[in-house]
Amino acid sequence: MQSAKIPVTIVTGFLGSGKTTLLRHILGNAEGKRIAVIVNEFGELGIDGEILRGCGIGCDDEGDEREGALYELANGCVCCTVQEEFQPVMLQLAERRADIDAVIIETSGLALPKPLVQAFQWPEIANVFTVDAVVTVVDGPATASGQFAENTEAVDAQRRADPNLDHESPLHELFEDQLSAADLVVLNKSDLLDEAARAQVEALIRAEIPAEVKIVVATQGKLPLALLLGQGRAAETTIDQRTSHHDHEEDHDHDEFDSLVIDLPAVDRDRLLAALEQIVAAHTVYRIKGFVAIPGKPMRLLVQGVGKRFDHHFDRQWREGEVRRTQLVFIGEDLDEAVLRSALAGAEA
């Protein structure tokens, strides 16, 4: 029986910051480490878990999902459901501790990391696991644009110019709370920042974290595994000393956010992207992601958008017998499904 605790790395960060990309990089370069993965998603569709499966993570040689290889908690954020789902999953992993070298938890972009770290103080979990580190991933370009900054003159000017930002957003507090729990901050998408913007973002981050917490710069989450894993911080022993905006709230919920899933038939790619850009411009939408069917294309199109920036690529072949349809998740505030469907109607092929 193993005496050492299993190290758990918690990867947190805002919507679209690149957590799943970082996780792919870790698992693609695991060097024989046996890593259990818990993927948590906010919304009805487990998009990120499917993205990971699409690149072969959690599958056997035939492409079929291995039981217990990927844990996806689809019922809200981890910190809201720890007593319902998180604890049983960790106890299942504890029973298999001889087969596991490390655990990685990718939280929802809307999750507060502190309650999750505190869950590792529970005796039945603390006896087996320790939080090796909390890694907070920051979207460099989004932060540089002022979406998460305090009310500096530049941000005020942006808010006046952009109706989507012209309100006091709860995202500010989420962003700061994700930083307050960090043992390491990954400033991601650095290739999209010039030197001045990078310095601006680093200064913003530094104002929210202790001096001993390092900021590392990355592109597509590509960092040495020795930097990301094996930090030995035992974060559960110090997390209570880290202040957050939600320390005095009895419960944490996501009443401020809406999550909608919209199903469509096959669509025209260009018209869909144009419609999505118009939706973002007209509504308070923080995140769009999903899988898209394009007429005549044997592969599925993966679309991910944060703010006004959209990425898309074909991720895998449609499987035999699989219904070729379009499924999109929208995360934002005051979203009206009928209005969004109407805006997307012109994209149908």
XYZ file of C-alpha atoms in Angstrom:
349
model
C 0.000 0.000 0.000
C 1.327 3.447 -0.933
C 2.090 5.826 1.902
C 2.719 9.013 -0.123
C -0.274 11.124 -1.011
C -1.317 11.433 -4.650
C -0.550 14.951 -5.957
C -3.463 16.838 -7.493
C -2.941 19.771 -9.844
C -5.936 22.094 -10.185
C -5.993 24.011 -13.468
C -8.255 27.026 -13.253
C -8.698 30.146 -15.320
C -11.190 32.291 -17.080
C -13.365 31.312 -20.026
C -11.268 30.630 -23.107
C -7.930 31.147 -21.381
C -6.518 27.885 -22.731
C -6.979 25.426 -19.863
C -7.907 22.523 -22.129
C -4.960 23.279 -24.422
C -2.641 23.250 -21.408
C -4.149 19.966 -20.257
C -3.646 18.447 -23.707
C 0.000 19.493 -23.574
C 0.497 17.927 -20.142
C -1.125 14.635 -21.098
C 0.588 14.539 -24.477
C 3.962 14.777 -22.731
C 3.224 12.733 -19.621
C 6.383 10.626 -20.046
C 4.766 7.514 -18.655
C 3.048 9.171 -15.706
C -0.346 7.617 -14.975
C -2.592 10.666 -14.743
C -6.283 10.659 -13.857
C -8.241 13.578 -15.273
C -11.362 15.286 -13.989
C -12.876 17.699 -16.487
C -15.586 19.995 -15.183
C -17.821 22.055 -17.425
C -20.492 24.699 -16.909
C -23.393 23.978 -19.223
C -25.386 21.037 -20.498
C -22.820 19.887 -23.072
C -19.497 18.488 -21.933
C -17.655 20.183 -24.763
C -14.200 20.230 -23.198
C -14.353 16.574 -22.238
C -15.277 15.746 -25.823
C -12.407 17.894 -27.100
C -9.998 15.886 -24.963
C -11.459 12.594 -26.157
C -11.253 13.855 -29.722
C -7.472 14.044 -29.497
C -7.166 10.532 -28.098
C -6.895 11.360 -24.407
C -8.884 8.906 -22.325
C -9.324 6.458 -25.221
C -7.873 3.070 -26.005
C -6.013 2.145 -29.172
C -9.288 1.654 -31.031
C -10.548 5.137 -30.141
C -13.100 3.884 -27.626
C -13.405 5.613 -24.272
C -11.767 3.778 -21.388
C -13.957 3.512 -18.323
C -12.623 5.722 -15.573
C -9.997 7.388 -17.764
C -11.778 10.710 -17.974
C -14.099 12.061 -15.307
C -16.390 14.761 -16.579
C -18.632 16.534 -14.078
C -21.304 18.172 -16.177
C -23.654 19.346 -13.426
C -22.375 22.864 -12.792
C -18.992 23.921 -11.467
C -16.959 21.683 -9.201
C -17.224 24.004 -6.228
C -21.020 23.851 -6.415
C -21.265 20.068 -6.712
C -18.452 18.736 -4.543
C -20.837 17.000 -2.161
C -22.822 15.467 -5.011
C -20.176 14.394 -7.521
C -16.669 15.447 -6.600
C -16.379 13.441 -3.398
C -17.558 10.121 -4.925
C -15.172 10.553 -7.864
C -12.216 11.206 -5.547
C -13.127 8.186 -3.441
C -13.212 6.054 -6.592
C -9.754 7.316 -7.479
C -8.575 6.606 -3.938
C -9.544 2.954 -4.394
C -7.277 2.876 -7.463
C -4.388 4.780 -5.881
C -1.881 2.063 -6.816
C -2.616 2.786 -10.492
C -2.380 6.594 -10.306
C 0.677 8.847 -10.191
C -1.163 12.174 -10.324
C -4.583 13.774 -10.756
C -5.400 16.863 -12.813
C -8.668 18.743 -12.333
C -9.653 21.233 -15.025
C -12.267 23.510 -13.487
C -15.028 25.333 -15.258
C -14.134 28.844 -16.392
C -16.811 30.067 -13.986
C -15.567 28.129 -10.966
C -14.145 29.533 -7.765
C -11.004 27.511 -6.995
C -10.879 28.178 -3.250
C -13.860 25.963 -2.218
C -12.459 23.161 -4.368
C -9.051 23.364 -2.680
C -10.764 23.449 0.725
C -12.515 20.179 -0.133
C -9.100 18.518 0.102
C -9.210 19.213 3.840
C -11.966 16.603 4.222
C -10.413 13.654 6.110
C -11.420 10.941 3.614
C -9.779 12.935 0.814
C -6.875 14.424 2.804
C -5.700 10.939 3.775
C -5.015 10.087 0.127
C -4.594 13.329 -1.857
C -2.781 16.644 -1.600
C -3.135 19.718 -3.828
C 0.274 19.886 -5.471
C -0.534 23.323 -6.893
C -3.259 25.551 -8.260
C -2.293 26.665 -11.769
C -4.261 29.694 -12.958
C -4.268 30.262 -16.717
C -4.744 33.853 -17.907
C -5.860 34.853 -21.404
C -3.244 37.481 -22.250
C -5.057 39.295 -25.099
C -8.415 39.328 -23.279
C -6.812 40.763 -20.160
C -4.826 43.312 -22.154
C -8.061 44.504 -23.739
C -9.221 45.657 -20.306
C -11.997 43.155 -19.712
C -10.666 42.209 -16.275
C -8.828 45.356 -15.211
C -9.847 47.860 -12.571
C -11.443 51.165 -13.615
C -8.387 52.833 -15.079
C -8.921 55.635 -17.605
C -8.129 53.310 -20.487
C -10.629 50.704 -19.335
C -13.281 53.348 -18.760
C -12.783 54.498 -22.339
C -13.171 50.929 -23.576
C -16.300 50.419 -21.525
C -17.899 53.507 -23.038
C -17.003 52.307 -26.516
C -18.153 48.721 -26.024
C -21.742 48.122 -24.824
C -20.784 44.612 -23.727
C -18.371 46.054 -21.161
C -20.408 49.049 -20.025
C -21.542 47.519 -16.776
C -20.036 46.277 -13.523
C -19.346 42.641 -14.321
C -19.124 39.787 -11.788
C -16.319 38.475 -13.998
C -13.922 40.915 -12.333
C -14.369 39.182 -9.012
C -14.122 35.709 -10.544
C -10.893 36.664 -12.288
C -9.394 38.055 -9.083
C -10.493 35.029 -7.038
C -8.896 32.663 -9.544
C -5.657 34.606 -9.171
C -5.866 34.721 -5.370
C -5.793 30.902 -5.201
C -2.854 30.516 -7.614
C 0.456 28.849 -6.818
C 1.556 29.472 -10.412
C 0.111 31.829 -13.036
C 0.411 30.963 -16.722
C 0.171 34.042 -18.930
C -1.089 32.295 -22.043
C -1.345 33.337 -25.716
C 1.782 35.454 -25.322
C 2.353 35.270 -29.081
C -0.660 37.580 -29.476
C 0.817 40.270 -27.211
C 3.402 42.925 -27.958
C 5.954 43.841 -25.302
C 3.949 46.735 -23.897
C 0.728 44.710 -23.622
C 2.567 41.829 -21.978
C 4.067 44.181 -19.386
C 0.614 45.649 -18.751
C -0.937 42.229 -18.142
C 1.914 41.081 -15.924
C 1.521 44.227 -13.807
C -2.222 43.604 -13.473
C -1.646 39.999 -12.408
C 1.178 40.893 -10.023
C -1.128 43.284 -8.169
C -3.429 40.364 -7.320
C -0.912 37.690 -6.231
C 1.747 37.312 -3.512
C 5.359 38.009 -4.431
C 6.308 34.333 -4.147
C 3.813 33.254 -6.841
C 5.566 33.110 -10.201
C 4.171 34.281 -13.546
C 5.306 32.222 -16.532
C 4.647 33.139 -20.144
C 3.345 30.531 -22.580
C 2.020 30.030 -26.084
C -0.658 27.327 -26.412
C 0.162 26.201 -22.876
C 3.513 24.733 -23.918
C 5.592 24.628 -20.739
C 7.962 22.041 -19.236
C 6.098 19.469 -17.167
C 8.643 19.906 -14.386
C 7.360 23.462 -14.038
C 3.677 22.526 -13.970
C 3.753 19.325 -11.912
C 5.575 18.353 -8.749
C 5.471 21.725 -7.016
C 4.591 20.175 -3.654
C 2.695 23.230 -2.385
C 0.079 21.324 -0.317
C -2.246 24.200 -1.132
C -5.049 22.793 1.034
C -2.983 23.692 4.125
C -2.677 27.387 3.226
C -5.824 28.113 1.197
C -7.725 29.448 4.226
C -5.172 32.255 4.509
C -5.918 33.483 0.992
C -8.707 36.029 0.854
C -11.327 36.073 -1.877
C -14.458 38.040 -2.710
C -16.698 35.132 -1.701
C -15.202 34.250 1.682
C -18.279 35.355 3.636
C -20.947 33.933 1.344
C -22.738 30.825 2.520
C -23.247 29.582 -1.009
C -21.754 30.264 -4.387
C -24.017 30.124 -7.388
C -24.054 31.290 -10.942
C -27.266 33.298 -10.932
C -25.463 36.017 -12.889
C -24.777 33.662 -15.792
C -26.911 31.873 -18.338
C -25.850 28.752 -20.188
C -27.770 27.756 -23.312
C -27.291 24.877 -25.724
C -28.628 25.379 -29.242
C -28.930 22.504 -31.727
C -28.927 23.223 -35.440
C -28.662 21.180 -38.613
C -25.679 21.551 -40.952
C -24.661 25.180 -41.447
C -22.574 27.316 -43.774
C -19.295 28.039 -42.002
C -18.853 31.642 -43.115
C -22.459 32.584 -42.403
C -22.287 30.900 -39.001
C -19.132 32.768 -37.973
C -20.627 36.038 -39.182
C -23.801 35.367 -37.177
C -21.788 34.531 -34.068
C -19.820 37.758 -34.363
C -23.076 39.711 -34.616
C -24.467 37.904 -31.562
C -21.393 38.805 -29.504
C -21.662 42.427 -30.603
C -25.354 42.654 -29.693
C -25.520 40.543 -26.501
C -23.527 39.902 -23.325
C -21.938 36.636 -24.386
C -18.699 35.591 -22.704
C -18.082 32.222 -24.290
C -19.267 30.268 -27.314
C -18.097 26.772 -28.100
C -19.396 23.745 -29.893
C -19.255 21.284 -32.759
C -20.476 22.174 -36.231
C -21.654 20.119 -39.201
C -20.625 21.562 -42.578
C -22.355 20.193 -45.717
C -20.093 17.955 -47.778
C -17.363 17.830 -45.144
C -16.544 14.430 -43.611
C -15.030 16.067 -40.530
C -16.570 17.910 -37.616
C -15.739 21.599 -37.148
C -14.786 22.678 -33.632
C -15.648 26.333 -32.909
C -14.517 28.215 -29.799
C -15.029 31.900 -29.128
C -14.226 34.221 -26.256
C -15.246 37.839 -26.594
C -14.967 38.838 -30.223
C -12.238 36.319 -31.046
C -13.158 32.980 -32.667
C -10.994 29.946 -33.385
C -12.151 27.037 -35.525
C -10.670 23.886 -37.023
C -11.769 20.409 -38.095
C -11.034 18.128 -35.134
C -12.113 14.633 -36.261
C -14.130 12.556 -38.714
C -17.829 12.106 -38.113
C -18.281 8.550 -36.845
C -20.359 5.976 -38.665
C -23.976 6.303 -37.553
C -23.308 9.576 -35.715
C -25.916 12.292 -36.300
C -24.244 15.158 -38.131
C -25.615 18.165 -36.350
C -24.456 21.484 -34.949
C -24.403 21.987 -31.174
C -23.353 25.317 -29.682
C -23.030 26.351 -26.029
C -23.526 30.034 -25.158
C -22.440 31.356 -21.742
C -23.352 34.912 -20.833
C -25.917 37.099 -19.141
C -29.623 37.618 -19.923
C -29.516 35.271 -22.899
C -32.771 34.654 -24.788
C -32.774 31.331 -26.647
C -35.427 32.435 -29.149
C -33.453 35.570 -30.008
C -30.229 33.608 -30.474
C -31.950 30.986 -32.619
C -33.386 33.729 -34.804
C -29.925 35.266 -35.222
C -28.523 31.888 -36.295
C -31.334 30.977 -38.683
C -29.584 32.502 -41.677
C -26.550 30.264 -41.163
C -28.397 27.023 -41.884
C -27.299 25.361 -45.101
